PDB file of C-alpha atoms in Angstrom:
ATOM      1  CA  UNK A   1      61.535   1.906 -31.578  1.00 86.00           C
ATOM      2  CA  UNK A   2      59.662  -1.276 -31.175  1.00 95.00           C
ATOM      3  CA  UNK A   3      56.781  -1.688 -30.252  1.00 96.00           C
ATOM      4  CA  UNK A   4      54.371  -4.848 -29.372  1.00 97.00           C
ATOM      5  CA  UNK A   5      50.599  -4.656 -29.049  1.00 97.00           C
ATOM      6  CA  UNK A   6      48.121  -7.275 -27.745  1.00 97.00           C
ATOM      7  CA  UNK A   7      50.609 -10.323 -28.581  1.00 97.00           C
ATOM      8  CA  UNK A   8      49.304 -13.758 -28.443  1.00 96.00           C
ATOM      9  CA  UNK A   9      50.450 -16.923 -29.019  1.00 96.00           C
ATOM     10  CA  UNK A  10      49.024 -20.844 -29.130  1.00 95.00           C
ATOM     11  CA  UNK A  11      51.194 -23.971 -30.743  1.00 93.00           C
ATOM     12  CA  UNK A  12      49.036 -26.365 -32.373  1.00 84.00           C
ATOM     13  CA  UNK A  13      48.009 -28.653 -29.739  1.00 79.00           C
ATOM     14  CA  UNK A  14      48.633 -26.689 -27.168  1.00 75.00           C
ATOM     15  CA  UNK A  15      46.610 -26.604 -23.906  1.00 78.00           C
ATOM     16  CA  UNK A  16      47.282 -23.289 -23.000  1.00 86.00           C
ATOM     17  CA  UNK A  17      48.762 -19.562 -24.841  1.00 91.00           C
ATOM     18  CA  UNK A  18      52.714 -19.778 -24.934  1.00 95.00           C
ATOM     19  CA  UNK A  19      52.286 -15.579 -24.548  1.00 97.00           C
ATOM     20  CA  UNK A  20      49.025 -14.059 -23.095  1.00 96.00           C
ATOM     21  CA  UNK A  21      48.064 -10.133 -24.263  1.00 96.00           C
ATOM     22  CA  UNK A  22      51.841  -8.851 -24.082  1.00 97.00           C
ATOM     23  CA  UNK A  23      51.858  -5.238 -23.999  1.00 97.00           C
ATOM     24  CA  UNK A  24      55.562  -3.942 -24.490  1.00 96.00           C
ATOM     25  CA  UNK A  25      56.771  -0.164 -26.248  1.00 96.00           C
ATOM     26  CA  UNK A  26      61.067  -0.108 -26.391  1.00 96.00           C
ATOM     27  CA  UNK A  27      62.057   3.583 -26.964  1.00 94.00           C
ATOM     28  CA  UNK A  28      65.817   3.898 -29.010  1.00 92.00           C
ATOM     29  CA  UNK A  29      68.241   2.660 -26.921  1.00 94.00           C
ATOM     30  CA  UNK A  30      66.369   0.836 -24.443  1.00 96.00           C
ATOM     31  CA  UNK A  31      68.330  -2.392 -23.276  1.00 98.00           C
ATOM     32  CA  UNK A  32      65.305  -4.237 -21.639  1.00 98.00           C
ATOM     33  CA  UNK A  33      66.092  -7.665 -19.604  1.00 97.00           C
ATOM     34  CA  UNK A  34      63.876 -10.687 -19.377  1.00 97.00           C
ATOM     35  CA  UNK A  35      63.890 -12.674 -16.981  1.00 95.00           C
ATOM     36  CA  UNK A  36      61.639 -16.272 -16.268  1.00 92.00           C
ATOM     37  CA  UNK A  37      61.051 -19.922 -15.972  1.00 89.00           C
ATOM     38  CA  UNK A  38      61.645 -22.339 -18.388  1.00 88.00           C
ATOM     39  CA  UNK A  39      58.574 -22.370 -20.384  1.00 88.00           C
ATOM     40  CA  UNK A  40      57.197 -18.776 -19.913  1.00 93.00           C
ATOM     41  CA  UNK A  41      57.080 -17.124 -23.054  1.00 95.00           C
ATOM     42  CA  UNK A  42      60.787 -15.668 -23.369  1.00 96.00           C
ATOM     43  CA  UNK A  43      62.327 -17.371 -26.605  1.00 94.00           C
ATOM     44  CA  UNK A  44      59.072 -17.120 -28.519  1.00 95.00           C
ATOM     45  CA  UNK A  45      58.292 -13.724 -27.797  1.00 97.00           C
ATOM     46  CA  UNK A  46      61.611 -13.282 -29.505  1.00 96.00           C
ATOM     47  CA  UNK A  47      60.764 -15.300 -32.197  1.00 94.00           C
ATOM     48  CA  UNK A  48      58.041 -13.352 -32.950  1.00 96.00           C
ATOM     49  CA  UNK A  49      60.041  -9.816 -32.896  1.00 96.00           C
ATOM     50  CA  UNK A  50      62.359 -11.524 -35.966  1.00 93.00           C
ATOM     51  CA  UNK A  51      59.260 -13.109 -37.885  1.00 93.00           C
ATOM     52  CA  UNK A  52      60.567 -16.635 -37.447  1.00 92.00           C
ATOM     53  CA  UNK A  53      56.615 -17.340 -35.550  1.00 94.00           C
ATOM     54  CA  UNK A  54      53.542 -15.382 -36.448  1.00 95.00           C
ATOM     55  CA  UNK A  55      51.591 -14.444 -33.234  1.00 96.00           C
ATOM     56  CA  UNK A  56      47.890 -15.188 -33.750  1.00 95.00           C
ATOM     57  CA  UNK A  57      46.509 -12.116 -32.151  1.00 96.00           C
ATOM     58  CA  UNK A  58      47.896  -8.487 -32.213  1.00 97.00           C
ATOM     59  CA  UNK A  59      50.249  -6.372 -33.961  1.00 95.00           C
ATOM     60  CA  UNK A  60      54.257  -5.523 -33.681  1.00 96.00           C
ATOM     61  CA  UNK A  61      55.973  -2.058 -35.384  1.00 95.00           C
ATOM     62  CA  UNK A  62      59.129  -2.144 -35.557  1.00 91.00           C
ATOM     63  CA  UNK A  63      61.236   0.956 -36.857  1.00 88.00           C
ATOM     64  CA  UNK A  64      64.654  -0.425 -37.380  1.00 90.00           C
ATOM     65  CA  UNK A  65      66.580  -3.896 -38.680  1.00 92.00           C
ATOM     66  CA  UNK A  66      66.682  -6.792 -36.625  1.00 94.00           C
ATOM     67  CA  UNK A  67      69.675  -8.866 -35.600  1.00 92.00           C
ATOM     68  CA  UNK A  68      69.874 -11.406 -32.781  1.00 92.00           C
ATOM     69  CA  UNK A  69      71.995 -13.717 -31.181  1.00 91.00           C
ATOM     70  CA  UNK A  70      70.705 -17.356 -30.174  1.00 83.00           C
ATOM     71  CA  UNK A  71      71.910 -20.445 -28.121  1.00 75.00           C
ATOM     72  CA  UNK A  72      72.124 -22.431 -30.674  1.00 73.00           C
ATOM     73  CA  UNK A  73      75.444 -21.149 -32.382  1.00 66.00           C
ATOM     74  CA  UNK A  74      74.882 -23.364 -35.304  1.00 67.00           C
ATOM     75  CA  UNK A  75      71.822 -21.167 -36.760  1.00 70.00           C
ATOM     76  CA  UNK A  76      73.987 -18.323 -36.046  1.00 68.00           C
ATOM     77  CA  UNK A  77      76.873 -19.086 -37.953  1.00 77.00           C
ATOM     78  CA  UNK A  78      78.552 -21.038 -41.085  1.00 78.00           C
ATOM     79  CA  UNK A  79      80.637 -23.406 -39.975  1.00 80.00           C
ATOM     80  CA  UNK A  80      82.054 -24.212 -43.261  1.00 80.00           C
ATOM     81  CA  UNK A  81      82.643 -20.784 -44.227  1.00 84.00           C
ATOM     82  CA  UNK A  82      85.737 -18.483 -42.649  1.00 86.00           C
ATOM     83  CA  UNK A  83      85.320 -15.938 -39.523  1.00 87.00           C
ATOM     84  CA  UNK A  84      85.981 -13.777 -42.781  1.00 86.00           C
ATOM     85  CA  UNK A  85      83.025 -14.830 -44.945  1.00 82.00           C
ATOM     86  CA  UNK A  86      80.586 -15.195 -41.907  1.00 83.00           C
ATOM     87  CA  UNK A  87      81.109 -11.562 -40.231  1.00 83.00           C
ATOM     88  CA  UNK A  88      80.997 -10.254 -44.188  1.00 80.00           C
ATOM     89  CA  UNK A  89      77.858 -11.768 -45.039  1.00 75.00           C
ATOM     90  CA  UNK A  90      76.569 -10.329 -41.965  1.00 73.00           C
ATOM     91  CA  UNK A  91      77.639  -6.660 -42.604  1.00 70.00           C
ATOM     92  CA  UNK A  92      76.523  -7.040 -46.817  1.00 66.00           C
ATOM     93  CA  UNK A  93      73.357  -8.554 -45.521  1.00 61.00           C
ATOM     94  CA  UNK A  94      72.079  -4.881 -44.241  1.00 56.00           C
ATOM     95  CA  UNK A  95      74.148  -2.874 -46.792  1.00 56.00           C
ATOM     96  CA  UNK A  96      72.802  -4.961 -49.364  1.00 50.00           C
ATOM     97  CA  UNK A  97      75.943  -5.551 -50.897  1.00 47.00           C
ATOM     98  CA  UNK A  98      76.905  -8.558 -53.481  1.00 49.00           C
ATOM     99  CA  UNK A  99      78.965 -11.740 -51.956  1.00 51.00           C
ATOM    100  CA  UNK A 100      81.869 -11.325 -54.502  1.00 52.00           C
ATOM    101  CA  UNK A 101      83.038  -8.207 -52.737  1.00 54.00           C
ATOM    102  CA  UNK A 102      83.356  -9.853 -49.184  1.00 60.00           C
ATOM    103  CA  UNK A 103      87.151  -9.430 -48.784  1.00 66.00           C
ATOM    104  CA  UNK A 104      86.366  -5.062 -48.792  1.00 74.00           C
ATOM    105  CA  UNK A 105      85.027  -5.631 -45.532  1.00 78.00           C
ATOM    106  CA  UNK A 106      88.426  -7.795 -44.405  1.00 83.00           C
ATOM    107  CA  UNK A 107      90.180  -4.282 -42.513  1.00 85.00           C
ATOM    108  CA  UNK A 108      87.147  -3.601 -40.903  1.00 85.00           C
ATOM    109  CA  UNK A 109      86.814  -6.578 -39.429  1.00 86.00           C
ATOM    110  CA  UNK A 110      90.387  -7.429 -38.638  1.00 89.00           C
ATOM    111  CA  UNK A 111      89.395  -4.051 -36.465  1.00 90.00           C
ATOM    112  CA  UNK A 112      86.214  -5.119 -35.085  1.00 89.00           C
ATOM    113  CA  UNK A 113      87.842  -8.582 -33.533  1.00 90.00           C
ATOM    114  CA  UNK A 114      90.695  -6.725 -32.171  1.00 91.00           C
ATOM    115  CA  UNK A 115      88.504  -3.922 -30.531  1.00 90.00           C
ATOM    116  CA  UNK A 116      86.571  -6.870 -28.932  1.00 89.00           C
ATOM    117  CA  UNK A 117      89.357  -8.279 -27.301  1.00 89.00           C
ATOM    118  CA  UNK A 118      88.974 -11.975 -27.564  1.00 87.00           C
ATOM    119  CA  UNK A 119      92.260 -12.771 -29.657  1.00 87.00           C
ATOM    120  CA  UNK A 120      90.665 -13.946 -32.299  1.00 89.00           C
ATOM    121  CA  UNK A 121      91.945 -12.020 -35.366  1.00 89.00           C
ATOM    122  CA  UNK A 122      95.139 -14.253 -36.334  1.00 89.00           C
ATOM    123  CA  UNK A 123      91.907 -16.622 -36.959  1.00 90.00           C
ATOM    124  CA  UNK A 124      90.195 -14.724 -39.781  1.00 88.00           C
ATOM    125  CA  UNK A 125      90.738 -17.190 -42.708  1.00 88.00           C
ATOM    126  CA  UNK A 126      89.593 -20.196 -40.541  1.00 91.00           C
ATOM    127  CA  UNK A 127      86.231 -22.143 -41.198  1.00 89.00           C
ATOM    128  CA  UNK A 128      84.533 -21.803 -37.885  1.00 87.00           C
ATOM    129  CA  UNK A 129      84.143 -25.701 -37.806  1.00 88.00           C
ATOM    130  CA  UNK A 130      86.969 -25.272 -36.186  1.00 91.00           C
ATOM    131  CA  UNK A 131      86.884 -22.827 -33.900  1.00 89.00           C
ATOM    132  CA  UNK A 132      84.690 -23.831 -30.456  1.00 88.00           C
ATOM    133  CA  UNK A 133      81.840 -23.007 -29.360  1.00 84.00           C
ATOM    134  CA  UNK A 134      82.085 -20.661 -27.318  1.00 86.00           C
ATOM    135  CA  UNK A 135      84.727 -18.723 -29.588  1.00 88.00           C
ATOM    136  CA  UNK A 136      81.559 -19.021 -32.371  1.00 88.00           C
ATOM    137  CA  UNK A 137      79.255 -17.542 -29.584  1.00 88.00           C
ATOM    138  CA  UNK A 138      81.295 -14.586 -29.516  1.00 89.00           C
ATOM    139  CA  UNK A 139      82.011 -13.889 -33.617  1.00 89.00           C
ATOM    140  CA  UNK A 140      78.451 -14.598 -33.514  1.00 90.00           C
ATOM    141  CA  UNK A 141      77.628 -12.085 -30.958  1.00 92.00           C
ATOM    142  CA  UNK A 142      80.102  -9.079 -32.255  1.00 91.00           C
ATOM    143  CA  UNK A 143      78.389  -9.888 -35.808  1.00 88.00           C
ATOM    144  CA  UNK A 144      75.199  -9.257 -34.477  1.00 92.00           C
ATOM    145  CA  UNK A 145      76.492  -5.917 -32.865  1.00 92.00           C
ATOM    146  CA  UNK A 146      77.731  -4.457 -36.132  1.00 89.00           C
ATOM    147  CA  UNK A 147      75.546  -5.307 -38.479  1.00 86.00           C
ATOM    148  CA  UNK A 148      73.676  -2.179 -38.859  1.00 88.00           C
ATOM    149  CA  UNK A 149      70.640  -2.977 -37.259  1.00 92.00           C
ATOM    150  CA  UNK A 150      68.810  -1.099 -34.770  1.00 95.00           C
ATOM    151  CA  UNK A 151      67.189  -4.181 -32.497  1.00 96.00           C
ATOM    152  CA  UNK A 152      69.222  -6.533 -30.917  1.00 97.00           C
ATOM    153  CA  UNK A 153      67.954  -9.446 -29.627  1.00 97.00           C
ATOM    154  CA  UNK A 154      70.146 -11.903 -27.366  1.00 97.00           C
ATOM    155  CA  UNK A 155      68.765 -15.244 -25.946  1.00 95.00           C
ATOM    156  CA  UNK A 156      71.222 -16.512 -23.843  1.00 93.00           C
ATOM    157  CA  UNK A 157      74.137 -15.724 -25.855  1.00 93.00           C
ATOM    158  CA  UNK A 158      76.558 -15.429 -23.233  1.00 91.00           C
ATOM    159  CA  UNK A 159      75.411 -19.510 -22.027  1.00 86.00           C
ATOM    160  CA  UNK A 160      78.150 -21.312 -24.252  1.00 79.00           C
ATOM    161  CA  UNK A 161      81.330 -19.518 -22.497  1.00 86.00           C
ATOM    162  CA  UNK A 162      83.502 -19.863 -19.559  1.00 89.00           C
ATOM    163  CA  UNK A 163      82.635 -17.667 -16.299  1.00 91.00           C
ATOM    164  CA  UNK A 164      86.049 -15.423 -17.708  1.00 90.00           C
ATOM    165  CA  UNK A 165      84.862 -14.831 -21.251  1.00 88.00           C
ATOM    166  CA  UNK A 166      80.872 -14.571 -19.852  1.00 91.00           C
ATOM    167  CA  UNK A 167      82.033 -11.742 -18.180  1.00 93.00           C
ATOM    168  CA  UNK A 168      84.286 -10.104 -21.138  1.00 91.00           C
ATOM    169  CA  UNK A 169      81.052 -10.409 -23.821  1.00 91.00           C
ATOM    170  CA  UNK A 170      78.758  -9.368 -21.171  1.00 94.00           C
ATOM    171  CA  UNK A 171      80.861  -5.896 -20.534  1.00 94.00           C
ATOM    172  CA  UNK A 172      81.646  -6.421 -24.272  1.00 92.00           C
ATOM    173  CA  UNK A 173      77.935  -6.073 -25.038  1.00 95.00           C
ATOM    174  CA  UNK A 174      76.274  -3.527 -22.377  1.00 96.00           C
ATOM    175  CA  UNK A 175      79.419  -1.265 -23.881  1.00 94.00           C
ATOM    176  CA  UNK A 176      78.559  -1.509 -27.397  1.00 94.00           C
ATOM    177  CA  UNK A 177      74.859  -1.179 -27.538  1.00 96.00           C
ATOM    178  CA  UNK A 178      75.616   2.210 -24.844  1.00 95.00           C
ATOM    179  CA  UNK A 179      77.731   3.455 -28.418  1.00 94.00           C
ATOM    180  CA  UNK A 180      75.499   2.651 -30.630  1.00 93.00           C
ATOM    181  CA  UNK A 181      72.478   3.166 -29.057  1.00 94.00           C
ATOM    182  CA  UNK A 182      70.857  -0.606 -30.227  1.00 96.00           C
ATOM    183  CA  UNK A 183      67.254  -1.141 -28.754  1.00 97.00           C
ATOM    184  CA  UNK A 184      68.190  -4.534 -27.658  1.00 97.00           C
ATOM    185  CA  UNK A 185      66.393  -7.155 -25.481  1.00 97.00           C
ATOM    186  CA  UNK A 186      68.186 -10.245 -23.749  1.00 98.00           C
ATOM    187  CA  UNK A 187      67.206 -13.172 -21.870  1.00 97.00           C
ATOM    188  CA  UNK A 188      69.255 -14.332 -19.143  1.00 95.00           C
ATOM    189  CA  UNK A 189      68.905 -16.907 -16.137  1.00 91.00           C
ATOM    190  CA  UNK A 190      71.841 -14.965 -14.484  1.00 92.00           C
ATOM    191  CA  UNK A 191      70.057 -12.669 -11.707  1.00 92.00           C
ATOM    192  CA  UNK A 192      73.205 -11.041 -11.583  1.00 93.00           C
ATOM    193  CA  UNK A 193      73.067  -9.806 -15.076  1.00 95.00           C
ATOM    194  CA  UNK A 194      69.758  -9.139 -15.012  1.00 95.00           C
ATOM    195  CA  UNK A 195      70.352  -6.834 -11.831  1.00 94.00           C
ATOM    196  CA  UNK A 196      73.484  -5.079 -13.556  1.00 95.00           C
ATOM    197  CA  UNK A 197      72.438  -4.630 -17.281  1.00 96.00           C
ATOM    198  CA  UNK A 198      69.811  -2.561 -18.780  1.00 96.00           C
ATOM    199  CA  UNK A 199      67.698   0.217 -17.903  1.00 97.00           C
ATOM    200  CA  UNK A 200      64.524  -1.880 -18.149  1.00 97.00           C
ATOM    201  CA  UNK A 201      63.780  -5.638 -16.565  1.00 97.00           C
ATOM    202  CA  UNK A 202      60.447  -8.139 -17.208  1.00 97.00           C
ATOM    203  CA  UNK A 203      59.756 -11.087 -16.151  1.00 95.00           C
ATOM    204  CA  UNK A 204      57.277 -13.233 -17.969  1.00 95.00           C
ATOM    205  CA  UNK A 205      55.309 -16.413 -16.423  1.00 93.00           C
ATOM    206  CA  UNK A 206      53.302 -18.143 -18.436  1.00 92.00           C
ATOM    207  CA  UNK A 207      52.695 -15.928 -21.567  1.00 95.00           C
ATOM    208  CA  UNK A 208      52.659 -12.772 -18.751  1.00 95.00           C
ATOM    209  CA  UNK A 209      54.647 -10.157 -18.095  1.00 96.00           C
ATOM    210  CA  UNK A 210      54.389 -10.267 -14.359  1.00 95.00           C
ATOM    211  CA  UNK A 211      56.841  -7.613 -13.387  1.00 95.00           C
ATOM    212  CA  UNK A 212      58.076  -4.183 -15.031  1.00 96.00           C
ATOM    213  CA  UNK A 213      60.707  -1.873 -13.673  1.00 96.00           C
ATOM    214  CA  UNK A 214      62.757   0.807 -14.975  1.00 95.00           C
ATOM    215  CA  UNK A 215      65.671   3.332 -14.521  1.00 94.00           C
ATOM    216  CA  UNK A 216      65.886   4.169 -10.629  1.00 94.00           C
ATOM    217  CA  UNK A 217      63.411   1.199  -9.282  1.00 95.00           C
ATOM    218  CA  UNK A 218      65.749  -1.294 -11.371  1.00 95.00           C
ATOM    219  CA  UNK A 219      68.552  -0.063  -9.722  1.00 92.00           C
ATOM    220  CA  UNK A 220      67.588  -0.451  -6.452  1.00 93.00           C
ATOM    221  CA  UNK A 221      66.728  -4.354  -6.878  1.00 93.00           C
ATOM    222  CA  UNK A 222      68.824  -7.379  -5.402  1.00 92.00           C
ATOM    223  CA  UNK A 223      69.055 -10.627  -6.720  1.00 90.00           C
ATOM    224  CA  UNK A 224      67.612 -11.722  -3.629  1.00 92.00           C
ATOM    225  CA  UNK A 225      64.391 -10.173  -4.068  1.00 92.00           C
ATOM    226  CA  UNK A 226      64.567 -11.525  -7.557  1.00 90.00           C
ATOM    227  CA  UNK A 227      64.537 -14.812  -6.500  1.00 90.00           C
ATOM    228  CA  UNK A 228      62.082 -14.393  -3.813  1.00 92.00           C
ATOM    229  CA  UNK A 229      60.027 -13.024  -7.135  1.00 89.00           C
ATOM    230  CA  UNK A 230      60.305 -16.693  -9.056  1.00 85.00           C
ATOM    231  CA  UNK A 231      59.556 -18.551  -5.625  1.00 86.00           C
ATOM    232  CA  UNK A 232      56.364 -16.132  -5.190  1.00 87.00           C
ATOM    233  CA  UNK A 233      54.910 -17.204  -8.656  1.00 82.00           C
ATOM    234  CA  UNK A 234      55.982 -21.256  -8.764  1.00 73.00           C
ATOM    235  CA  UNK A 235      54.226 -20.885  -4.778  1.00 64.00           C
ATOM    236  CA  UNK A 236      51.090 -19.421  -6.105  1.00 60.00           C
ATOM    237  CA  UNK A 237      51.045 -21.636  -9.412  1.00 54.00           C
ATOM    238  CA  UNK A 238      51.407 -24.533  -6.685  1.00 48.00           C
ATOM    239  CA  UNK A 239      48.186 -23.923  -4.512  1.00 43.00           C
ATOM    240  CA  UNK A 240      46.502 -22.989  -7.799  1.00 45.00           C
ATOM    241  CA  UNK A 241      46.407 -19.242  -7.573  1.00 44.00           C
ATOM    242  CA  UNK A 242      43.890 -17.820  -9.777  1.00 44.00           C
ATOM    243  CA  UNK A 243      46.472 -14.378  -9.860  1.00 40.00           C
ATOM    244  CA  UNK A 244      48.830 -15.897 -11.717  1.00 37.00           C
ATOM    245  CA  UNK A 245      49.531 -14.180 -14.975  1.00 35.00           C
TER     246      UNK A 245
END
């Protein structure tokens, strides 16, 4: 379960909160959505889940292990160490193992790779320097599924790959947090994924969650009307709308 009360956020020099009062409760196995401008809130309410910002009002409980996927591959990942090492260190990192006994974990994740389906397991003693991007994006992503924890958090992670392999991680990871039931939020610009994915979808605008849907009412939505959504709060922010947030 998480679970985030009152949140509240303001950068140092900052004119206005980067998140306003966000009121959010995720139940075990909720896979909630979040959509929104550039700017709204999303990555640093995600932040603050993993501890990487403190919020400066309000209170989070969270009941499980955190592990999270980010655009930026390179804060993800190792480059200089193998596919090996990096999906090893993940796994020891919750089991609280010790780094000597890495290559235990090598049949497992031989089996993890191949389950995944992205022909990457002839690759398992090769430094991800040189491996792409997008083929870190996905170690990156599978690492973050099977590391024991109980919240997954994805910010984009699907933004590095080809429309083919998008597709694949997406199915990939709606599949595996269904399995292992993994309270997970992800951020997406893709109204498509937003529509098809998860039981729960938010949209923030400016520090606010501004719309909240779930099971049945999700279902029913159209990436039209999700559109027409983001064009109904830049319209109001335009003529100064004192509704806003």
């Amino acid at each position: 379960m998480l679970q985030l009360q009152n949140i509240s956020k303001t950068f140092h020099g900052g004119f206005a909160p980067v998140l306003k009062d966000i009121n959010l409760e995720l139940k075990e196995g909720d896979f909630c959505v979040i959509i929104g401008s550039n700017g709204s809130g999303k990555s640093t309410l995600l932040k603050i889940i993993t501890g990487e910002y403190e919020p400066d009002s309000g209170s989070i409980t969270r009941e499980s292990k955190i592990s999270s996927v980010i655009q930026d591959v390179n804060k993800g990942t190792i480059p200089e160490m193998t596919l090996l090492e990096n999906m090893a260190l993940s796994i020891m990192r919750t089991k609280n193992s010790g780094l000597s006994f890495y290559n235990m974990y090598k049949a497992e994740i031989i089996k993890q790779i191949k389950d995944a389906g992205i022909g990457l397991e002839n690759y398992i003693e090769t430094k991800l320097a040189h491996l792409s991007g997008g083929q870190r994006q996905m170690i990156a992503t599978i690492m973050a599924i099977n590391s024991g924890a109980g919240i997954l958090l994805l910010d984009e992670h699907t933004s590095a790959l080809d429309p083919k392999m998008q597709k694949h991680l997406m199915e990939l990871t709606a599949k595996s947090i269904a399995q292992k039931k993994l309270t997970s939020l992800m951020i997406t610009h893709k109204l498509d994924d937003a529509i098809k994915y998860g039981n729960r979808l938010i949209m923030l605008h400016k520090g606010s969650i501004v719309f909240n849907v779930e099971g049945a009412e999700k279902s029913k939505l159209t990436a039209k009307e999700l559109l027409a959504l983001f064009h109904k709060y830049e319209d109001l922010e335009l003529i100064g709308g004192k509704n806003v947030g």
